[in-house]
CSV table of C-alpha atoms in Angstrom, one decimal:
chain,number,residue,atom,x,y,z
U,1,MET,CA,-15.3,85.5,26.0
U,2,PHE,CA,-16.6,82.0,26.7
U,3,LYS,CA,-15.2,80.8,23.4
U,4,GLU,CA,-11.7,82.1,24.1
U,5,ASN,CA,-11.7,80.6,27.6
U,6,TYR,CA,-13.0,77.3,26.3
U,7,LYS,CA,-10.3,77.2,23.7
U,8,LYS,CA,-7.6,78.0,26.3
U,9,LEU,CA,-9.0,75.2,28.5
U,10,TYR,CA,-9.0,72.6,25.7
U,11,ASP,CA,-5.6,73.8,24.3
U,12,GLN,CA,-4.1,72.3,27.4
U,13,ILE,CA,-5.2,68.9,26.2
U,14,ARG,CA,-2.7,67.7,23.7
U,15,VAL,CA,-0.7,64.8,22.5
U,16,ASP,CA,2.8,65.3,23.8
U,17,ASP,CA,5.9,63.6,22.5
U,18,LYS,CA,5.8,60.9,25.1
U,19,MET,CA,2.1,60.1,24.4
U,20,GLU,CA,2.8,60.2,20.7
U,21,ASN,CA,5.6,57.6,21.0
U,22,ILE,CA,3.5,55.3,23.2
U,23,LEU,CA,0.6,55.6,20.8
U,24,ILE,CA,2.7,54.8,17.7
U,25,ASN,CA,4.2,51.8,19.4
U,26,ARG,CA,0.9,50.5,20.7
U,27,VAL,CA,-1.1,51.1,17.5
U,28,SER,CA,1.6,49.5,15.4
U,29,ASP,CA,1.7,46.5,17.6
U,30,LEU,CA,-2.1,46.2,17.8
U,31,SER,CA,-2.5,46.6,14.1
U,32,LYS,CA,0.1,43.9,13.4
U,33,ASN,CA,-1.7,41.6,15.8
U,34,SER,CA,-5.0,42.4,14.2
U,35,LYS,CA,-3.6,41.8,10.8
U,36,SER,CA,-2.2,38.4,11.8
U,37,LYS,CA,-5.6,37.6,13.3
U,38,GLN,CA,-7.2,38.6,10.1
U,39,ILE,CA,-4.9,36.3,8.1
U,40,ASN,CA,-5.7,33.5,10.6
U,41,TYR,CA,-9.4,34.1,10.1
U,42,ARG,CA,-9.0,34.1,6.3
U,43,TYR,CA,-7.0,30.9,6.6
U,44,VAL,CA,-9.7,29.3,8.8
U,45,LEU,CA,-12.4,30.4,6.5
U,46,SER,CA,-10.7,29.1,3.4
U,47,MET,CA,-10.1,25.8,5.1
U,48,CYS,CA,-13.7,25.7,6.1
U,49,GLY,CA,-14.6,26.3,2.4
U,50,VAL,CA,-12.3,23.5,1.2
U,51,PHE,CA,-13.7,21.2,3.9
U,52,LEU,CA,-17.3,22.0,2.7
U,53,VAL,CA,-16.4,21.4,-0.9
U,54,LEU,CA,-14.8,18.0,0.0
U,55,LEU,CA,-17.8,17.1,2.1
U,56,PHE,CA,-20.2,18.0,-0.7
U,57,THR,CA,-18.1,15.9,-3.2
U,58,VAL,CA,-18.1,12.9,-0.8
U,59,TYR,CA,-21.9,13.3,-0.3
U,60,GLN,CA,-22.5,13.4,-4.0
U,61,VAL,CA,-20.3,10.3,-4.6
U,62,ILE,CA,-22.1,8.4,-1.8
U,63,SER,CA,-25.5,9.7,-3.0
U,64,ASN,CA,-24.8,8.5,-6.6
U,65,THR,CA,-23.6,5.1,-5.4
U,66,ASN,CA,-26.7,4.7,-3.3
U,67,ASN,CA,-28.9,5.8,-6.2
U,68,SER,CA,-27.4,3.2,-8.5
U,69,ASN,CA,-28.0,0.5,-6.0
U,70,LYS,CA,-31.3,1.7,-4.7
U,71,THR,CA,-34.4,-0.4,-4.7
U,72,ILE,CA,-37.1,2.1,-5.4
U,73,ASN,CA,-40.3,1.7,-3.5
U,74,SER,CA,-43.0,2.2,-6.0
U,75,SER,CA,-45.3,3.8,-3.4
U,76,ASP,CA,-42.9,6.8,-3.6
U,77,TYR,CA,-43.9,7.3,-7.1
U,78,TYR,CA,-47.6,7.0,-6.7
U,79,THR,CA,-47.7,10.3,-5.0
U,80,LYS,CA,-45.8,12.1,-7.7
U,81,GLU,CA,-47.5,13.7,-10.6
U,82,PRO,CA,-46.0,13.3,-14.0
U,83,ASN,CA,-44.2,16.2,-15.5
U,84,VAL,CA,-46.2,17.5,-18.4
U,85,ILE,CA,-44.1,18.1,-21.5
U,86,ASN,CA,-45.4,19.0,-24.8
U,87,GLN,CA,-43.2,16.7,-26.8
U,88,PRO,CA,-40.4,14.3,-26.0
U,89,SER,CA,-37.1,15.2,-27.6
U,90,TYR,CA,-37.3,11.9,-29.6
U,91,LEU,CA,-39.5,8.9,-29.7
U,92,PRO,CA,-37.7,5.7,-29.1
U,93,PHE,CA,-40.6,3.5,-30.3
U,94,GLU,CA,-43.3,3.6,-32.9
U,95,GLU,CA,-46.2,3.5,-30.6
U,96,GLN,CA,-48.6,2.1,-33.2
U,97,ASP,CA,-46.4,-0.9,-33.9
U,98,TYR,CA,-45.0,-1.7,-30.5
U,99,LYS,CA,-46.1,-4.9,-28.9
U,100,ILE,CA,-45.3,-6.4,-25.6
U,101,ASP,CA,-45.7,-9.9,-24.4
U,102,LEU,CA,-47.3,-10.4,-21.1
U,103,LYS,CA,-48.2,-13.9,-20.0
U,104,GLY,CA,-47.7,-15.1,-23.5
U,105,ASN,CA,-50.2,-12.6,-24.9
U,106,SER,CA,-49.3,-9.7,-27.2
U,107,TYR,CA,-50.7,-6.3,-26.4
U,108,SER,CA,-50.5,-3.4,-28.8
U,109,ILE,CA,-49.8,-0.2,-27.0
U,110,SER,CA,-51.6,2.5,-28.8
U,111,TYR,CA,-53.4,5.7,-28.1
U,112,PHE,CA,-55.9,5.7,-25.3
U,113,ASN,CA,-57.8,8.5,-23.9
U,114,ASN,CA,-59.4,7.3,-20.7
U,115,GLN,CA,-57.7,8.9,-17.8
U,116,GLU,CA,-59.7,6.8,-15.4
U,117,ASN,CA,-58.0,3.7,-16.7
U,118,LEU,CA,-54.7,5.1,-15.4
U,119,THR,CA,-56.0,5.8,-12.0
U,120,TYR,CA,-58.3,3.3,-10.4
U,121,ILE,CA,-58.4,0.0,-12.3
U,122,LYS,CA,-56.9,-2.8,-10.3
U,123,LYS,CA,-56.0,-6.2,-11.2
U,124,ASN,CA,-53.7,-8.9,-9.7
U,125,ILE,CA,-50.8,-9.7,-12.0
U,126,GLY,CA,-48.4,-12.6,-11.6
U,127,SER,CA,-45.1,-11.7,-9.9
U,128,ASP,CA,-43.2,-13.3,-12.7
U,129,LEU,CA,-43.9,-10.5,-15.1
U,130,VAL,CA,-40.9,-8.5,-16.2
U,131,LEU,CA,-41.1,-5.7,-18.7
U,132,ASP,CA,-37.7,-5.4,-20.0
U,133,GLU,CA,-38.3,-2.8,-22.5
U,134,LEU,CA,-39.6,0.7,-22.6
U,135,VAL,CA,-43.1,1.1,-23.8
U,136,LEU,CA,-44.5,4.3,-25.1
U,137,VAL,CA,-48.1,5.2,-24.5
U,138,ASN,CA,-49.7,8.4,-25.6
U,139,HIS,CA,-52.4,9.7,-23.4
U,140,ASN,CA,-54.2,12.9,-24.0
U,141,ASN,CA,-51.4,13.9,-26.3
U,142,VAL,CA,-48.8,13.3,-23.6
U,143,ASP,CA,-46.3,10.6,-24.1
U,144,TYR,CA,-45.6,8.3,-21.2
U,145,TYR,CA,-42.8,5.7,-21.1
U,146,PHE,CA,-43.3,2.6,-19.1
U,147,LYS,CA,-40.7,0.2,-17.9
U,148,SER,CA,-40.8,-2.5,-15.3
U,149,TYR,CA,-38.9,-1.6,-12.3
U,150,ASP,CA,-39.1,-4.9,-10.5
U,151,TYR,CA,-41.4,-7.9,-10.6
U,152,SER,CA,-44.4,-6.1,-9.3
U,153,ASP,CA,-44.2,-2.5,-10.3
U,154,CYS,CA,-44.0,-0.5,-13.4
U,155,VAL,CA,-42.5,2.9,-13.6
U,156,CYS,CA,-43.6,5.6,-15.9
U,157,TRP,CA,-41.9,8.7,-17.3
U,158,GLN,CA,-43.0,11.3,-19.7
U,159,ASP,CA,-39.6,12.3,-20.9
U,160,SER,CA,-37.8,9.9,-23.1
U,161,GLU,CA,-34.4,11.1,-22.0
U,162,PHE,CA,-35.4,10.7,-18.4
U,163,ALA,CA,-36.6,7.2,-19.2
U,164,HIS,CA,-33.2,6.2,-20.7
U,165,GLU,CA,-31.4,7.5,-17.7
U,166,LEU,CA,-33.8,5.7,-15.5
U,167,SER,CA,-34.7,8.9,-13.7
U,168,LEU,CA,-38.1,8.2,-12.3
U,169,SER,CA,-40.6,10.9,-12.0
U,170,TYR,CA,-43.9,9.0,-11.9
U,171,ALA,CA,-45.0,5.5,-11.5
U,172,ILE,CA,-48.0,3.3,-11.6
U,173,SER,CA,-48.2,-0.2,-10.4
U,174,ILE,CA,-48.0,-2.8,-13.2
U,175,ASP,CA,-51.5,-4.1,-12.4
U,176,GLU,CA,-52.9,-0.6,-13.0
U,177,TRP,CA,-50.8,-0.4,-16.2
U,178,PHE,CA,-51.8,-3.9,-17.3
U,179,LYS,CA,-55.4,-3.1,-16.7
U,180,VAL,CA,-55.2,-0.1,-18.9
U,181,ILE,CA,-53.7,-2.1,-21.6
U,182,GLU,CA,-56.3,-4.8,-21.1
U,183,SER,CA,-59.1,-2.4,-21.4
U,184,PHE,CA,-58.1,-1.8,-25.0
U,185,ASN,CA,-58.5,-5.4,-25.9
P,1,MET,CA,0.6,51.7,7.1
P,2,ASP,CA,4.1,52.8,8.2
P,3,ASN,CA,5.0,54.6,11.4
P,4,GLU,CA,5.7,57.8,9.5
P,5,THR,CA,2.1,58.0,8.2
P,6,LEU,CA,0.8,57.2,11.7
P,7,LYS,CA,3.0,59.9,13.1
P,8,GLU,CA,1.7,62.3,10.5
P,9,VAL,CA,-1.9,61.5,11.4
P,10,ILE,CA,-1.2,61.9,15.1
P,11,HIS,CA,0.7,65.1,14.5
P,12,ASN,CA,-2.1,66.6,12.3
P,13,TYR,CA,-5.2,65.3,14.0
P,14,GLY,CA,-4.2,63.7,17.3
P,15,ASP,CA,-4.9,66.8,19.5
P,16,SER,CA,-8.4,67.3,17.9
P,17,ILE,CA,-9.3,63.6,18.4
P,18,LEU,CA,-8.0,63.7,22.0
P,19,ARG,CA,-10.0,66.8,22.8
P,20,MET,CA,-13.1,65.5,21.1
P,21,ALA,CA,-12.9,62.3,23.1
P,22,TYR,CA,-12.2,64.3,26.3
P,23,SER,CA,-15.2,66.4,25.8
P,24,TYR,CA,-17.3,63.3,26.2
P,25,LEU,CA,-15.3,61.3,28.7
P,26,HIS,CA,-13.7,64.0,30.9
P,27,ASN,CA,-10.9,61.6,31.6
P,28,ILE,CA,-7.5,61.9,29.9
P,29,ASP,CA,-6.7,58.1,30.0
P,30,ASP,CA,-10.0,57.2,28.5
P,31,ALA,CA,-9.6,59.9,25.9
P,32,GLN,CA,-6.2,58.5,25.1
P,33,ASP,CA,-7.8,55.0,24.6
P,34,ILE,CA,-10.3,56.5,22.3
P,35,LEU,CA,-7.5,58.2,20.3
P,36,GLN,CA,-5.8,54.8,20.1
P,37,GLU,CA,-8.9,53.1,18.9
P,38,THR,CA,-9.6,55.8,16.4
P,39,LEU,CA,-6.1,55.3,14.9
P,40,LEU,CA,-6.6,51.6,14.8
P,41,LYS,CA,-9.9,52.1,12.9
P,42,TYR,CA,-8.1,54.4,10.6
P,43,ILE,CA,-5.4,51.7,9.8
P,44,GLU,CA,-8.0,49.0,9.6
P,45,LYS,CA,-10.4,50.8,7.2
P,46,HIS,CA,-7.8,52.9,5.4
P,47,PRO,CA,-10.5,55.1,3.9
P,48,TYR,CA,-10.1,57.3,0.9
P,49,PHE,CA,-10.3,61.0,1.6
P,50,GLU,CA,-11.1,63.8,-0.8
P,51,SER,CA,-9.4,66.4,1.3
P,52,ASP,CA,-7.7,67.1,4.7
P,53,GLN,CA,-11.1,68.4,6.0
P,54,HIS,CA,-12.7,65.2,5.0
P,55,GLN,CA,-10.0,63.2,6.8
P,56,LYS,CA,-10.4,65.2,9.9
P,57,ALA,CA,-14.1,65.0,9.9
P,58,TRP,CA,-13.9,61.2,9.5
P,59,LEU,CA,-11.5,60.9,12.4
P,60,LEU,CA,-13.6,63.1,14.6
P,61,ARG,CA,-16.8,61.2,13.7
P,62,VAL,CA,-15.1,57.9,14.5
P,63,SER,CA,-13.8,59.2,17.8
P,64,CYS,CA,-17.3,60.6,18.7
P,65,ASN,CA,-18.8,57.2,18.0
P,66,LEU,CA,-16.2,55.3,19.9
P,67,ALA,CA,-16.5,57.7,22.9
P,68,LYS,CA,-20.3,57.2,22.9
P,69,ASN,CA,-19.8,53.5,22.7
P,70,PHE,CA,-17.4,53.7,25.6
P,71,LEU,CA,-19.8,55.7,27.7
P,72,ARG,CA,-22.6,53.2,26.9
P,73,ASP,CA,-20.6,50.1,27.4
P,74,ASN,CA,-18.9,51.2,30.6
P,75,LYS,CA,-21.8,53.1,31.9
P,76,VAL,CA,-19.4,55.6,33.3
P,77,ASN,CA,-20.4,58.8,34.7
P,78,LYS,CA,-18.4,61.7,33.7
P,79,ARG,CA,-15.2,61.4,35.6
P,80,ASP,CA,-13.0,64.3,36.4
P,81,ASP,CA,-9.5,63.1,36.9
P,82,LEU,CA,-8.0,66.1,35.2
P,83,SER,CA,-9.0,68.3,38.0
P,84,ILE,CA,-9.9,71.9,38.0
P,85,ASP,CA,-6.7,72.5,39.8
P,86,THR,CA,-4.7,70.9,37.0
P,87,PHE,CA,-6.1,73.3,34.5
P,88,SER,CA,-6.0,76.4,36.6
P,89,SER,CA,-2.5,75.8,37.8
P,90,ASN,CA,-1.2,75.7,34.3
P,91,THR,CA,-2.7,79.0,33.3
P,92,GLU,CA,-2.5,82.5,34.5
P,93,GLU,CA,-6.2,83.0,34.7
P,94,ASP,CA,-8.7,80.8,36.4
P,95,LEU,CA,-10.6,78.7,33.9
P,96,SER,CA,-12.0,76.3,36.4
P,97,TYR,CA,-15.5,77.8,36.0
P,98,ILE,CA,-15.5,76.8,32.3
P,99,TRP,CA,-14.6,73.3,33.3
P,100,SER,CA,-17.4,73.1,35.8
P,101,ILE,CA,-19.9,74.5,33.4
P,102,VAL,CA,-18.9,72.2,30.5
P,103,LYS,CA,-19.1,69.2,32.9
P,104,CYS,CA,-22.8,70.1,33.6
P,105,LEU,CA,-23.8,69.8,29.9
P,106,PRO,CA,-25.3,66.6,28.6
P,107,SER,CA,-23.1,64.9,26.0
P,108,LYS,CA,-25.5,65.8,23.1
P,109,TYR,CA,-24.8,69.5,24.0
P,110,SER,CA,-21.2,69.3,24.9
P,111,GLU,CA,-20.3,67.7,21.6
P,112,VAL,CA,-22.0,70.4,19.6
P,113,ILE,CA,-20.4,73.1,21.8
P,114,HIS,CA,-17.0,71.6,21.3
P,115,LEU,CA,-17.3,71.3,17.6
P,116,TYR,CA,-18.8,74.8,17.3
P,117,TYR,CA,-16.5,76.7,19.7
P,118,TYR,CA,-13.3,74.8,19.5
P,119,GLU,CA,-13.2,73.2,16.1
P,120,GLU,CA,-15.2,76.1,14.6
P,121,TYR,CA,-17.4,73.9,12.4
P,122,ASN,CA,-20.6,75.2,11.0
P,123,VAL,CA,-24.0,73.5,11.4
P,124,LYS,CA,-23.8,71.7,8.1
P,125,GLU,CA,-20.3,70.3,8.9
P,126,MET,CA,-21.5,69.3,12.4
P,127,SER,CA,-24.5,67.5,11.0
P,128,GLN,CA,-22.2,65.5,8.7
P,129,ILE,CA,-19.8,64.6,11.5
P,130,LEU,CA,-22.5,63.7,14.0
P,131,HIS,CA,-24.8,62.1,11.4
P,132,ARG,CA,-27.7,64.3,12.5
P,133,ASN,CA,-30.1,66.5,10.7
P,134,GLU,CA,-29.0,70.1,10.3
P,135,ILE,CA,-32.2,71.3,12.0
P,136,THR,CA,-31.5,69.0,15.0
P,137,ILE,CA,-28.0,70.3,15.2
P,138,ARG,CA,-29.2,73.9,15.0
P,139,SER,CA,-31.7,73.3,17.8
P,140,GLN,CA,-29.2,71.4,20.0
P,141,LEU,CA,-26.7,74.2,19.5
P,142,LYS,CA,-29.3,76.8,20.5
P,143,ARG,CA,-30.4,74.8,23.6
P,144,ALA,CA,-26.7,74.3,24.5
P,145,LYS,CA,-26.0,78.0,24.2
P,146,ASP,CA,-29.1,78.8,26.3
P,147,LYS,CA,-28.0,76.3,29.0
P,148,LEU,CA,-24.5,77.7,28.9
P,149,LYS,CA,-25.8,81.2,29.4
P,150,VAL,CA,-27.9,80.2,32.4
P,151,LEU,CA,-24.9,78.4,33.9
P,152,LEU,CA,-22.5,81.3,33.2
P,153,GLU,CA,-25.0,83.7,34.9
P,154,LYS,CA,-25.2,81.4,37.9
P,155,GLU,CA,-21.4,81.3,38.0
P,156,ASP,CA,-21.2,85.1,38.1
């Protein structure tokens, strides 16, 4: 009995023609507005994307320009550990034969195995020293490439390709480096 | 979506959506707004339906959720603008007691009562529409029926 009466009650609630027309018009209008809003959002989002890409490109260009002109503070490199690689892709120098002239003296760069030499030996070196060329040093079966960065510091890489690109991953000061060399003589 | 499709949806399911919304809100204008929102959701989502039953269930579920959101957001108490007189004046017999009883039910009971008595859904279908466990629906339906029984006895 309740069910029938409940149905009778709710049967009176219905969408009449007037309501139907109003609904169709309203819903059509609202959905059109919402679609145009969606398009606007898409447009704004795509513009944001383009802007971000442009910003990133500009940042990269500026960053590359700065890097090429950058004066690298050697202290930055002291804190960095060298990347350990098993074998460089190629060896630019014959390490046994290579010689470098420092203060008019020739030093042969060869194998050395004393880690301590790399870390704590200090010596004052004249500021007129320039190491123009890459020097390969093998230490504990790891190749290191040295090159003067400026008049007082020497930079060191383990990867020959990195060295050629002047991408710096590790550095020691030239006095440390020089002391290491000196210790072999 | 063209107006013809919209018209078809309103024609097929408009009454059910309106009644479902009305069972929550007890106000024809608010129920109409829910119907409108439901249709907008339908246009926006444009879901794929396996059958007409699936489509109806989807529309009812959306209208239920929208009505609940409406109640929560507006913190409205059940309003009764479609008065007892409005109903009873349109019919030969006095159904006002049904109206007063239904109004007394909490929405969690009135929704299952409506889906069960008016839409004639079974427990499984109701659980899918209301996103509730079948056991929960079964127990809510039983409690709703018990409450109805008490109210009907009082009315007598």
